[in-house]
XYZ file of C-alpha atoms in Angstrom:
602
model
C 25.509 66.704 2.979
C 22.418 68.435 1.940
C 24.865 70.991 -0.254
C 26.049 67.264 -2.094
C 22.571 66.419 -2.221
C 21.512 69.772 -4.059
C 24.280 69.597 -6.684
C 23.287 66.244 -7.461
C 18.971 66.555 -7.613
C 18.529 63.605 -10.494
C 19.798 61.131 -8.173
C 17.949 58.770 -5.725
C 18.851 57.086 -2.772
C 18.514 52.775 -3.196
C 16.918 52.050 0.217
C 18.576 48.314 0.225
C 22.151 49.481 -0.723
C 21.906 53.890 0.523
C 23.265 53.798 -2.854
C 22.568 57.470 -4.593
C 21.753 55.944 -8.160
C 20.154 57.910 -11.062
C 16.145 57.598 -11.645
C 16.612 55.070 -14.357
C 18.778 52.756 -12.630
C 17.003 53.154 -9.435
C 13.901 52.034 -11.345
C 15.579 48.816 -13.189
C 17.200 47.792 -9.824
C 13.269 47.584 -8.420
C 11.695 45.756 -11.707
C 14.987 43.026 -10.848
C 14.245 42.622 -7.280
C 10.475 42.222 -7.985
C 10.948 39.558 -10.302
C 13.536 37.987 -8.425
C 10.920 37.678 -5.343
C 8.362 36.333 -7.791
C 10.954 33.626 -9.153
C 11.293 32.897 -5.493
C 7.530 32.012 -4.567
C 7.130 30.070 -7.545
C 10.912 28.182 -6.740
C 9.210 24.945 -4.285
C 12.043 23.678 -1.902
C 11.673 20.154 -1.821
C 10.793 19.868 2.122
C 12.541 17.052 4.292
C 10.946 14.806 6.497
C 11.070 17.291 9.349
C 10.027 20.315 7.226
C 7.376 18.385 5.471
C 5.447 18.135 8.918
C 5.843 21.392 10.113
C 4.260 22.616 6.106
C 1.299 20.199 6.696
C -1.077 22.657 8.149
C 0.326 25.755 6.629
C -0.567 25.659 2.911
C 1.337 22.810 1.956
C -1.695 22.311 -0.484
C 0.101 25.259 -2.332
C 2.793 22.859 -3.219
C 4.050 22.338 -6.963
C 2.941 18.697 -7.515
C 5.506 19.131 -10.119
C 8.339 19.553 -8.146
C 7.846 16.720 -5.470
C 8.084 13.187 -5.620
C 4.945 10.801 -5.438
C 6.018 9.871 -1.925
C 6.816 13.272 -0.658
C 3.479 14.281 -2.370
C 1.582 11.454 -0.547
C 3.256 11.691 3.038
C 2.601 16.070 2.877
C -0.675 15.872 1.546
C -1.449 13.007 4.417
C -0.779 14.865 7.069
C -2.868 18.077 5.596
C -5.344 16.079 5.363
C -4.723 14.101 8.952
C -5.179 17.649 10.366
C -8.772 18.106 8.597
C -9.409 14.650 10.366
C -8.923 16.349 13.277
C -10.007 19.895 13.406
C -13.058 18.957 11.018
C -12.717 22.049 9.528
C -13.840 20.708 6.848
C -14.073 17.358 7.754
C -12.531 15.446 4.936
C -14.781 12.509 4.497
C -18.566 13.427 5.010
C -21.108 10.484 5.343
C -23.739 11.751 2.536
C -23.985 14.300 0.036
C -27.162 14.274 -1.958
C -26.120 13.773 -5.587
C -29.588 14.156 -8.063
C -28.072 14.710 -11.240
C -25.927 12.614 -13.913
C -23.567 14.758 -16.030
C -24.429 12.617 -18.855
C -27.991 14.167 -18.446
C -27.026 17.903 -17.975
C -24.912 17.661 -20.999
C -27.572 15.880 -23.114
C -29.986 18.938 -22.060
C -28.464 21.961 -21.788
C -24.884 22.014 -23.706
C -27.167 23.673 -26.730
C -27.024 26.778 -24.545
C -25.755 29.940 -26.214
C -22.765 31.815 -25.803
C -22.582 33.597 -22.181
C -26.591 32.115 -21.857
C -27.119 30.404 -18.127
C -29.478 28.595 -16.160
C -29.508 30.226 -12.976
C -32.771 28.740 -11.681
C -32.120 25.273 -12.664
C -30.099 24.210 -9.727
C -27.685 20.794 -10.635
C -26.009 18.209 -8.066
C -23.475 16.292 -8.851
C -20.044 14.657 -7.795
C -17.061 13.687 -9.447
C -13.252 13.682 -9.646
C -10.815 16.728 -10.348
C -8.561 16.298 -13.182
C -7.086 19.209 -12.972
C -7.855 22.567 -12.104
C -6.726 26.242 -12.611
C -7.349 29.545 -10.592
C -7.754 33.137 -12.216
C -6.742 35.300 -8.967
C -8.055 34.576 -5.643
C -11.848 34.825 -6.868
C -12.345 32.195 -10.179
C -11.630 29.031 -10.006
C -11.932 26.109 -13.044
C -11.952 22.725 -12.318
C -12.230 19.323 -14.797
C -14.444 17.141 -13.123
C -15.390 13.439 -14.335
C -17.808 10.883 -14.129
C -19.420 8.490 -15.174
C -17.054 8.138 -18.358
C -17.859 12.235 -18.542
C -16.082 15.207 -17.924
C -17.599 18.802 -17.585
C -15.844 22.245 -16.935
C -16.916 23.483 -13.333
C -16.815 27.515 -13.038
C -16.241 28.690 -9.218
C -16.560 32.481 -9.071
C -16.654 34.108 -5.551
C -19.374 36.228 -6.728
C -21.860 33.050 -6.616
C -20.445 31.450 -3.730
C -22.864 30.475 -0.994
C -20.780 30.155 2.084
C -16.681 31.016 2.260
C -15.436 30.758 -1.037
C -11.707 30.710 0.182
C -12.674 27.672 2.715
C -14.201 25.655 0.045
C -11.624 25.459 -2.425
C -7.865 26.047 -0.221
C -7.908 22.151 0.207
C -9.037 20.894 -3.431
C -6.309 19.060 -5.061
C -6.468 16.974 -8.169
C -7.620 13.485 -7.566
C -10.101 14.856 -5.232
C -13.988 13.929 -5.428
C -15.856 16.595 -4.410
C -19.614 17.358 -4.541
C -21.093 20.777 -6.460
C -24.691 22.877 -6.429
C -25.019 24.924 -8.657
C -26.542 25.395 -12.024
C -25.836 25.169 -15.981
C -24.274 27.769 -18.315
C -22.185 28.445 -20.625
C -19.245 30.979 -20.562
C -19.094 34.182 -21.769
C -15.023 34.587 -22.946
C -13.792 38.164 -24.332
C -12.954 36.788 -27.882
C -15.781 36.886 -30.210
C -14.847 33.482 -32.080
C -14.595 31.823 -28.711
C -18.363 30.203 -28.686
C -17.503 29.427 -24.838
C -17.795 26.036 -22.523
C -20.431 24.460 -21.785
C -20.008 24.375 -17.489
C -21.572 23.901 -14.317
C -21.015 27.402 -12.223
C -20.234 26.338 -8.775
C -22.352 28.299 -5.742
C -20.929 25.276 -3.177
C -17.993 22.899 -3.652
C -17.901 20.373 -0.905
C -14.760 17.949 -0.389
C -16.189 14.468 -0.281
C -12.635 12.117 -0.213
C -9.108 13.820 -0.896
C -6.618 11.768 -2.917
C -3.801 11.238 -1.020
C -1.698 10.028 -3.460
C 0.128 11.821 -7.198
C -2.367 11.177 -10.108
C -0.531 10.789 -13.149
C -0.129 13.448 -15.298
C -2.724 14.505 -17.782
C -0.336 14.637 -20.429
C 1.868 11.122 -19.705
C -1.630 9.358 -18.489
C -1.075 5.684 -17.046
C 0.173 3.269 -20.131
C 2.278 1.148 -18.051
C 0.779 -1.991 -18.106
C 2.177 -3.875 -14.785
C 0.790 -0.832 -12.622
C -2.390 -1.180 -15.064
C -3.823 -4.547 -14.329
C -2.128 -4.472 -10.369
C -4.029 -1.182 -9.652
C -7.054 -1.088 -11.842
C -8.807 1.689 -9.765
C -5.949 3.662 -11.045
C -6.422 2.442 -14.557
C -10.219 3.177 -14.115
C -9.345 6.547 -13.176
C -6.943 7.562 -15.630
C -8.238 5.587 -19.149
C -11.729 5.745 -20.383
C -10.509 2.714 -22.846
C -10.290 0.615 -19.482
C -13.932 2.001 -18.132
C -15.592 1.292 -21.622
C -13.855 -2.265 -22.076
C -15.722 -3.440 -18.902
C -18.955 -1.743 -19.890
C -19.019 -4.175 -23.078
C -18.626 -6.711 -20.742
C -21.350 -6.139 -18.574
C -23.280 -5.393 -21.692
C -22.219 -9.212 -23.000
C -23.216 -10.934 -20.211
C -26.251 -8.807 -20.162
C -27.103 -9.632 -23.388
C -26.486 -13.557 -22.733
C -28.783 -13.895 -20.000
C -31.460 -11.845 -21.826
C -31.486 -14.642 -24.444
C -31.434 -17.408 -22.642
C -34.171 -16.028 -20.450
C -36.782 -15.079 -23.217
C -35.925 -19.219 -24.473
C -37.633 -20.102 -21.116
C -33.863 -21.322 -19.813
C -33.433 -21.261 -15.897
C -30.389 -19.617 -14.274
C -28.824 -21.985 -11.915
C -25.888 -22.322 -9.539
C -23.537 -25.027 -9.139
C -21.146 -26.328 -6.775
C -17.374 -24.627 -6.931
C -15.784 -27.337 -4.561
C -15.797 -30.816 -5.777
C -14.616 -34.038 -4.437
C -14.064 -35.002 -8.466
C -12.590 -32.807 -11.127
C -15.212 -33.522 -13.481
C -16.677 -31.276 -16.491
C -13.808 -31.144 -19.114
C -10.221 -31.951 -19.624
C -8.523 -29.657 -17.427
C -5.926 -29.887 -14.567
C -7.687 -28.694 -11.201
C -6.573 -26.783 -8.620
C -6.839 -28.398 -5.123
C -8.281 -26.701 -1.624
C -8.974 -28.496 1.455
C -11.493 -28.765 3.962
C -10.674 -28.285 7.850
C -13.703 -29.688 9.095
C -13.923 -32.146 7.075
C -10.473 -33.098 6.748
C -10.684 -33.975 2.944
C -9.066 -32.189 0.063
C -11.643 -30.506 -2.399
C -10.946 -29.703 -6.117
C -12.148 -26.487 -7.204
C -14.226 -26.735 -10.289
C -13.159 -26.774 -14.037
C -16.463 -26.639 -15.717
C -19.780 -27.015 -14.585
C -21.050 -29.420 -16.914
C -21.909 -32.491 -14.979
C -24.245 -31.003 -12.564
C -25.666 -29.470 -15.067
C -26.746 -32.428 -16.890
C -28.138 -34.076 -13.434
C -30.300 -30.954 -13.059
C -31.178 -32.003 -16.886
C -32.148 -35.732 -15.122
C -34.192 -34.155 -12.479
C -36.341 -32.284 -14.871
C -34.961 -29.243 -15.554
C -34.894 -29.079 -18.756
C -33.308 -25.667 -20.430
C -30.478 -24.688 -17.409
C -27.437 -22.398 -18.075
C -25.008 -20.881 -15.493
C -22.695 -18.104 -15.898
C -19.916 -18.275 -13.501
C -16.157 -18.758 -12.725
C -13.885 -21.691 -13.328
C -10.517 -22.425 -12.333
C -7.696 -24.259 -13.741
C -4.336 -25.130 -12.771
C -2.581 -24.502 -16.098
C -0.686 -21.833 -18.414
C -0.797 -18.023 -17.770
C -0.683 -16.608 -21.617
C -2.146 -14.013 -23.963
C -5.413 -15.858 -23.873
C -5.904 -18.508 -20.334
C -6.163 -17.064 -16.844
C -6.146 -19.545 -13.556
C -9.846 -18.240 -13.211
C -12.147 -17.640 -16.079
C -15.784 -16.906 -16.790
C -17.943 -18.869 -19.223
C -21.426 -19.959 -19.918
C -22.792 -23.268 -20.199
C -26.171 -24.173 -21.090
C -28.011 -27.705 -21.734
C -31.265 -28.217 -23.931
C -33.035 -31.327 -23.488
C -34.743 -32.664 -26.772
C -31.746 -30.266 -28.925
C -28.820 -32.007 -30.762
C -25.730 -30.337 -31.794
C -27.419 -29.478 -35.240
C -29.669 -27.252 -32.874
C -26.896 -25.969 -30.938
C -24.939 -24.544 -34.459
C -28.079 -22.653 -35.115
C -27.802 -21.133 -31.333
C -24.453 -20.343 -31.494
C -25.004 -18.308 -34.908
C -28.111 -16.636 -33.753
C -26.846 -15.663 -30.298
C -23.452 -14.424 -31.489
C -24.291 -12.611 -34.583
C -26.945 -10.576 -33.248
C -24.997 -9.978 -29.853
C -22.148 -8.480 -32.175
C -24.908 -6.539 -33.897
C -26.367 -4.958 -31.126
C -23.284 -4.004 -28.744
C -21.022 -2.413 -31.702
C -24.321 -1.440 -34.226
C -22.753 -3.951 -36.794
C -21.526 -7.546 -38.259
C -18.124 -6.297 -39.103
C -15.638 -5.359 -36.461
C -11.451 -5.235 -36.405
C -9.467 -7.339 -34.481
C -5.317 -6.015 -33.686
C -2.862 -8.881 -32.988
C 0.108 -9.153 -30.667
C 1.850 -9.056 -33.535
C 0.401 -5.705 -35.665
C -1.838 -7.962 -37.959
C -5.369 -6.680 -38.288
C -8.366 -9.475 -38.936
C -11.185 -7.884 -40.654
C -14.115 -9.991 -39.003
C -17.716 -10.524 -40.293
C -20.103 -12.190 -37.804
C -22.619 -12.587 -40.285
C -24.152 -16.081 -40.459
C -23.937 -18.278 -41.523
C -20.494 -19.345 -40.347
C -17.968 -21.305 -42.483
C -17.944 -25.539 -41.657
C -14.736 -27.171 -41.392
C -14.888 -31.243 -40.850
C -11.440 -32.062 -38.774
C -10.448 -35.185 -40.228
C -10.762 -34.398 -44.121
C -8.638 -31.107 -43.486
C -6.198 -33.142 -41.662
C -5.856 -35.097 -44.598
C -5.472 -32.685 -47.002
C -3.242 -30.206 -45.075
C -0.722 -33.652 -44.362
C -0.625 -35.511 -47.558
C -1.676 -37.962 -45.527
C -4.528 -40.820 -45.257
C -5.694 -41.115 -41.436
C -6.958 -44.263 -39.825
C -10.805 -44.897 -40.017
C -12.853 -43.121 -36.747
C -13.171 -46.349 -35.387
C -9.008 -47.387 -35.525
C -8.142 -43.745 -34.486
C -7.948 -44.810 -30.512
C -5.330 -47.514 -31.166
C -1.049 -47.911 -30.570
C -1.724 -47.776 -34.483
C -2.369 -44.509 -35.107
C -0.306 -43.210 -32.193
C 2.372 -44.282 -34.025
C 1.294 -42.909 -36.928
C 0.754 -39.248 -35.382
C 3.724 -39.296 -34.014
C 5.123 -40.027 -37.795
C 3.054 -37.090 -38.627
C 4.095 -35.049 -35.866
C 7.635 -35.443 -36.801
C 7.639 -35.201 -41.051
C 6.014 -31.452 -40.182
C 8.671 -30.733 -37.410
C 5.737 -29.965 -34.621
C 5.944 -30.538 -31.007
C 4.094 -32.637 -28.492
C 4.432 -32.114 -24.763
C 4.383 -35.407 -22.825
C 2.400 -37.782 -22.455
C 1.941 -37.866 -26.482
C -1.604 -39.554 -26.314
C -3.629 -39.918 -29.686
C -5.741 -36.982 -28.158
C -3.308 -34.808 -27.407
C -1.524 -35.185 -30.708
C -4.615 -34.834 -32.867
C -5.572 -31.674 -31.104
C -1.889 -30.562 -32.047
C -2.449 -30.788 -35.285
C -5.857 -29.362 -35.278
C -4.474 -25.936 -33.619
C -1.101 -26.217 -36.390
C -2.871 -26.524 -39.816
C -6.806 -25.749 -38.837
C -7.017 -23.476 -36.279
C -4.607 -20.784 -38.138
C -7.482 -20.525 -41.141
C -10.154 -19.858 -38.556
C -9.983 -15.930 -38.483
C -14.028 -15.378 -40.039
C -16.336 -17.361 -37.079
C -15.730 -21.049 -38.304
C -17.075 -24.321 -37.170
C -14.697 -27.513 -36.641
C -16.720 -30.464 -36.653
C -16.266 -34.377 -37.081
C -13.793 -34.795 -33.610
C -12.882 -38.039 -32.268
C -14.741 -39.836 -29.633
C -11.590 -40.679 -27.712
C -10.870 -36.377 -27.841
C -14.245 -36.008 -26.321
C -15.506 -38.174 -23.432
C -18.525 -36.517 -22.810
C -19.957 -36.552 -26.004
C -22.326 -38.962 -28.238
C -20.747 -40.667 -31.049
C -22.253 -39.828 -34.291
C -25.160 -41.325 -36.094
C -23.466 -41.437 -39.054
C -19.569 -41.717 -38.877
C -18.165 -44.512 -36.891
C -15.605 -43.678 -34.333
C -16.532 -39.724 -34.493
C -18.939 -37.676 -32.238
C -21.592 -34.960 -32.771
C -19.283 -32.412 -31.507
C -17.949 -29.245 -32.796
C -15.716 -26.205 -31.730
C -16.334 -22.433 -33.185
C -13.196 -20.561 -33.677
C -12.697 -16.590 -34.167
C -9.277 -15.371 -35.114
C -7.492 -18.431 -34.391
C -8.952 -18.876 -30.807
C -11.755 -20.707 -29.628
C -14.763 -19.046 -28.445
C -17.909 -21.551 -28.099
C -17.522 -25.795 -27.443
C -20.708 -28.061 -27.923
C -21.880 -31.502 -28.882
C -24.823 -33.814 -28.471
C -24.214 -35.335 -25.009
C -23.675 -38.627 -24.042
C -26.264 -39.854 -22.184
C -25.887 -43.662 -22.019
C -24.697 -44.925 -18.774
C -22.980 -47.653 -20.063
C -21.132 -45.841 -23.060
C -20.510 -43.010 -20.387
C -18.416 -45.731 -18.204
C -16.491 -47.158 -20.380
C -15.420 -43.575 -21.721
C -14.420 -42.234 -17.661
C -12.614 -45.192 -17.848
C -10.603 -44.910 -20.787
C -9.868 -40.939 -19.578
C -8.570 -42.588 -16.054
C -6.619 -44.961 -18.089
C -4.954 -41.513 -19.893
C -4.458 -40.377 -16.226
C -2.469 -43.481 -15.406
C -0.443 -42.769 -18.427
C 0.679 -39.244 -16.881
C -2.273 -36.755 -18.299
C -2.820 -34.532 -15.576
C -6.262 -33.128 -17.271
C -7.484 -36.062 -18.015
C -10.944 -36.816 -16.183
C -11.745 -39.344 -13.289
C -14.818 -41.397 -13.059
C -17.290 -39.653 -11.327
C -20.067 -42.289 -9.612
C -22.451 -39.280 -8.710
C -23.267 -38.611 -12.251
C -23.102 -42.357 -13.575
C -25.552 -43.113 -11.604
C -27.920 -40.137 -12.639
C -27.415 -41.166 -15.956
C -28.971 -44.464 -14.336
C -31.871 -42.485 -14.242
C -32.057 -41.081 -17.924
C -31.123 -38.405 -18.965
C -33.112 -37.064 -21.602
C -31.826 -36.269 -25.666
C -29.392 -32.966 -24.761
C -28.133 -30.692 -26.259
C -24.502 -28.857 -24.075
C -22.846 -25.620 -24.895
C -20.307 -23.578 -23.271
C -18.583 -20.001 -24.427
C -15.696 -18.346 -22.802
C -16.912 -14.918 -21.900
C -13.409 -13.359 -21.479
C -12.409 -14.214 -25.198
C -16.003 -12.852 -26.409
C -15.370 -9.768 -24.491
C -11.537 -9.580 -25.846
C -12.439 -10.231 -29.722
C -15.417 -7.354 -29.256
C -13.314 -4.990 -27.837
C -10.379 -5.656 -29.755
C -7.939 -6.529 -27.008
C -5.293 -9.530 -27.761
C -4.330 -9.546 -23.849
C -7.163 -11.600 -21.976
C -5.602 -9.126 -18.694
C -7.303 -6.376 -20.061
C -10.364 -7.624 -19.943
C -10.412 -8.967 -16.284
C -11.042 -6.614 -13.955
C -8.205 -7.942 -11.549
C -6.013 -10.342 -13.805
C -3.920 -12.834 -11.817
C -0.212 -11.344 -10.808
C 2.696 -12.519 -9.303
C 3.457 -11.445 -5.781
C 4.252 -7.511 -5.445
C 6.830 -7.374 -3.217
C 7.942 -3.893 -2.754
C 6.932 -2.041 0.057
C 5.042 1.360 0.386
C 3.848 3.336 3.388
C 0.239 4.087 3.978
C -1.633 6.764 5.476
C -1.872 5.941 8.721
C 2.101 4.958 9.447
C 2.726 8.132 7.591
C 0.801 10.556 10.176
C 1.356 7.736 13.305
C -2.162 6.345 13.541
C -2.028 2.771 14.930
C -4.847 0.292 14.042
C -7.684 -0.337 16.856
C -8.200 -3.828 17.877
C -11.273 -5.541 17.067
C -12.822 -8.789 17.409
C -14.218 -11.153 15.279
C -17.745 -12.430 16.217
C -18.480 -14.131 12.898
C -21.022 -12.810 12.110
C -21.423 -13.324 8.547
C -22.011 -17.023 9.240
C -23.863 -17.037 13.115
């Protein structure tokens, strides 16, 4: 053998095959095996049930995210994370870590750093949530942390570590929000046109809650509206758009209250349970009470307890709050809503227009730094909109007549079988539809929203309305049969309602009547009388002046949203019936039994 050996000395022996293969081959064999054993590692076998629980403790972190499943994701990374839980090595979910810092503010002051230039005696805390994160060997780590609508670069290197480097980061997944000391630089890469990122250089990463669940990918993101509006955290996490949306929003209500405090209004709060549906013309939901044993409308507008704080002597009250109505999910009405209503005794509407163009235009101004802004349709048109005042006038009736062709009844007829007859006439020449019950109200306000409402797109006043469309309101000095009422309208939709209120008691009766009478007739929204407030009108109620915005469709027009779901935090959904597993059924954890004490109301 050793003779056969000798006569062949350029041959070696393949230690997986005892082969004798020349040096070459022998070397090409090796490169093949290596790579097939690093095609391996990388290769993820998606792990059953059984498998899946045995990887839980053993670097099933390492997983692909790619090549799993959300729900194989979410049941292996909940019982990695289960086992933190219980070794508390690290524990998972720490009570405190002392964040001192805003990125927003380490940006702002240090991003001007130089190439390679760091801070290392300026020490930074801060906490956020991974986006996504890279390693360079065992011994660098990057991660893409956010917050606070900000996202910085985070540079782990072992070499600045303070603690076990390995034990910090083996359990940091994307999702994660984890808390980081350290201090500001920039990075120093190899290329020469590379100017570097501005970072934070990690000496301690701390785990403060793991996500449990698949984060959409970076590149996809989260456009899918139904999972949008039913799991805005989600939405929060994934779009800035959504975060920014309901920062304008704050920033509009802000800006709301700021006015009407500096004008010396108070800030009150009104009843959201009421034995009457009163306030507007609006079908109610209905609640009951146990105690009690009496059913309980919840509250469509505000307006009439308003006006009896207005008796008592408070004279300049608004309230910002929630209403609910039992109507129409669409583009632009929720069941719940938020508005603002506010009553000025000694104003008139005159006043009122002047408000409504003051507050507006310079709330525009100062939230988007001008008069102009853009406004995207469901349909793909784009409405150019300039909230400079002052604001075009429209009065109803005249544009009724000359969009028709047609000569309407004097203010004073306009209530009569008469004219009904004559809308409907109207109604039918222009092939436009009327839901039951076709009341002169409801039919007017049809053709208000069919041939005036489509011109509003600039901010545009509709004046002149009918007394019988508006119960609340004082008829006008001037025009028989009309009241001092008007509506302001912003790309079609309306945004502000106001009038000179009605504040004779005997006027005020006979119009609660003539709504219950509209009620008999099969118009759910109609109003009932409501004693309570006839007989604080009994007690004089001072010259007023009532207005009332929709904050949702301010907020919508601002941030250019047609969809009044984007701009609720939690928009109103049908029932989700599908079923998912959670956390604790996932790693066997059954729920401990408490007991109520009540506290909240003992």
């Amino acid at each position: 053998m050793a003779d056969k050996q000798q006569d062949t000395p350029n041959l070696h022996k393949d230690e997986v095959t005892g082969e004798m293969v020349s040096k070459s081959e022998l070397k090409k064999r090796q490169k093949k095996r290596e790579a097939d054993k690093r095609k391996a590692e990388k290769t993820v076998v998606v792990p059953t049930a059984k498998k899946a629980a045995e990887q839980a403790g053993e670097g099933a972190e390492k997983l692909n995210e790619e090549e799993l499943t959300p729900n194989q994701y979410f049941e292996i990374r909940s019982r990695s994370i289960n086992k933190l839980r219980e070794t508390k090595s690290p524990y998972p979910y720490p009570h405190k870590f002392h964040v001192k810092d805003k990125l927003s503010d380490i940006i702002e002051k240090y991003s001007s750093l130089g190439k390679g230039e760091t801070k290392p005696d300026v020490e930074v805390r801060v906490a956020g949530r991974i986006h996504g994160y890279r390693a360079s060997g065992s011994k660098l780590r990057f991660y893409d942390l956010r917050a606070e609508g900000v996202k910085i670069q985070v540079m782990a290197q072992a070499q600045e570590a303070v603690g076990d480097y390995l034990a910090q980061h083996e359990h940091l997944h994307r999702g994660d929000i984890i808390g980081i000391v350290g201090f500001p630089g920039r990075t120093n890469p190899k290329k020469e046109d590379n100017p570097g990122e501005f970072s934070i250089f990690a000496r301690e990463v701390v785990l403060l809650t793991p996500c449990l669940r698949m984060l959409p990918t970076e590149h996809f993101g989260l456009k899918d509206q139904e999972t949008r509006y039913r799991q805005r955290y989600l939405d929060l996490i994934m779009n800035n758009s959504s975060r920014n949306v309901f920062i304008t929003r704050s920033k509009i209500v802000s800006y709301i209250r700021k006015y009407f405090d500096e004008r010396d209004f108070v800030e009150v709060e009104t009843p959201m349970m009421n034995a009457i549906a009163g306030g507007a013309t609006a079908k109610p939901f209905i609640t009951h009470h146990n105690d009690l044993n009496m059913d309980l409308f919840m509250r469509v507008a505000p307006e009439l307890y308003l006006k009896m704080l207005v008796v008592g002597g408070l004279e300049r009250v608004y309230e910002i709050g929630r209403q609910f109505r039992n109507e129409g999910i669409d583009l632009t009405h929720n069941p719940e809503f938020t508005t603002c209503e506010f009553y000025w005794a000694y104003a008139d509407y005159y006043d009122l227009i002047n408000v409504t163009e003051d507050l507006v235009s310079e709330m525009v101004k100062k939230i988007t730094g001008g008069y102009q802004t853009k406004f995207h349709t469901q349909n793909g048109e784009v409405y150019e909109v300039n909230w400079a005042k002052p604001w075009k006038r429209i009065d109803m009736m005249t544009a009724l007549e000359e969009a028709t062709g047609e000569k309407f009844p004097p203010g004073d007829q306009l209530h009569t079988q008469e004219t009904n007859e004559f809308l409907k006439k109207i109604l039918k020449a222009h092939k436009i539809d009327c839901s039951s019950p076709q009341t002169n109200a409801r039919m007017l306000d049809k053709l208000v929203g069919e041939f005036i409402e489509e011109k509003c797109i600039n901010p545009t006043f509709i004046t002149g309305h009918p007394q019988m469309m508006s119960p609340l309101a004082k008829y006008h000095r001037e025009k028989t049969g009309l009241c001092e009422r008007f509506e302001a309208f912003v790309c079609k939709k309306e945004i502000v309602n106001a009038y000179t209120e009605l504040n004779d008691p005997f006027d005020q009766r006979l119009r609660f009547e003539e709504q219950a009478r509209q009620k008999d007739q099969g118009d759910d929204e109609a109003q009932l009388v409501d004693e309570n407030f006839c007989t604080s009108l009994e007690y004089g109620l001072p010259p007023t002046g009532g207005w009332g915005m929709g904050i949702d469709r301010m907020v919508m027009f601002i941030t250019d949203n047609y969809s009044i779901k984007e701009v609720l935090a939690f928009p109103f959904m049908k029932d989700d019936h599908s079923e998912r597993k959670t956390a604790a059924e996932v790693v066997g954890i059954s729920p401990v039994p408490v007991e109520s004490t009540g506290e909240l109301q003992s």
